[in-house]
C-alpha positions as semicolon CSV with decimal commas, in nm:
position;residue;x (nm);y (nm);z (nm)
1;M;-1,816;0,456;-0,407
2;A;-1,650;0,399;-0,735
3;Q;-1,469;0,074;-0,795
4;S;-1,114;0,113;-0,912
5;T;-0,938;-0,077;-1,185
6;R;-0,589;-0,237;-1,160
7;E;-0,457;0,058;-1,358
8;D;-0,622;0,301;-1,101
9;V;-0,445;0,117;-0,820
10;I;-0,109;0,128;-0,992
11;L;-0,151;0,502;-1,063
12;Q;-0,246;0,585;-0,708
13;L;0,052;0,403;-0,574
14;D;0,279;0,595;-0,808
15;R;0,124;0,915;-0,690
16;V;0,179;0,823;-0,329
17;D;0,540;0,726;-0,391
18;T;0,609;1,045;-0,570
19;A;0,441;1,263;-0,306
20;L;0,663;1,097;-0,038
21;E;0,973;1,194;-0,225
22;A;0,921;1,560;-0,160
23;P;1,148;1,683;0,119
24;E;0,869;1,874;0,293
25;A;0,627;1,581;0,263
26;D;0,390;1,507;0,550
27;K;0,443;1,136;0,526
28;A;0,175;1,044;0,786
29;A;-0,091;1,248;0,610
30;I;0,004;1,107;0,267
31;L;-0,008;0,754;0,391
32;H;-0,337;0,822;0,579
33;D;-0,485;0,962;0,251
34;A;-0,358;0,666;0,057
35;L;-0,551;0,424;0,286
36;E;-0,862;0,639;0,265
37;W;-0,837;0,631;-0,115
38;L;-0,848;0,251;-0,101
39;A;-1,156;0,257;0,127
40;D;-1,330;0,506;-0,104
41;N;-1,223;0,325;-0,426
42;P;-1,226;-0,048;-0,360
43;P;-1,083;-0,245;-0,656
44;K;-1,303;-0,455;-0,867
45;V;-1,073;-0,750;-0,810
46;A;-1,001;-0,828;-0,442
47;A;-0,646;-0,919;-0,505
48;D;-0,581;-0,574;-0,632
49;A;-0,669;-0,441;-0,270
50;L;-0,417;-0,682;-0,129
51;Y;-0,159;-0,576;-0,387
52;Y;-0,224;-0,206;-0,298
53;R;-0,173;-0,270;0,071
54;E;0,139;-0,473;0,027
55;R;0,295;-0,220;-0,215
56;L;0,197;0,064;0,014
57;Q;0,386;-0,114;0,295
58;V;0,699;-0,135;0,071
59;I;0,667;0,234;-0,024
60;R;0,621;0,323;0,343
61;E;0,946;0,140;0,445
62;R;1,144;0,277;0,158
63;H;1,059;0,633;0,256
64;G;1,127;0,570;0,621
65;A;0,766;0,615;0,728
66;A;0,720;0,272;0,877
């Protein structure tokens, strides 16, 4: 397992947000993959994992996948 940096976390969140914007997006699969990414790439700083989860929740709500 590779540890991710804060920049990695922010880039991954951007990728998730962008993927969810597609009209044909499988929102459940994208969000599942996003959580798996976090499990496979734990951030070096624990606070970044919390930030990832909180931002992912905001993204989920914004795209109506709550």
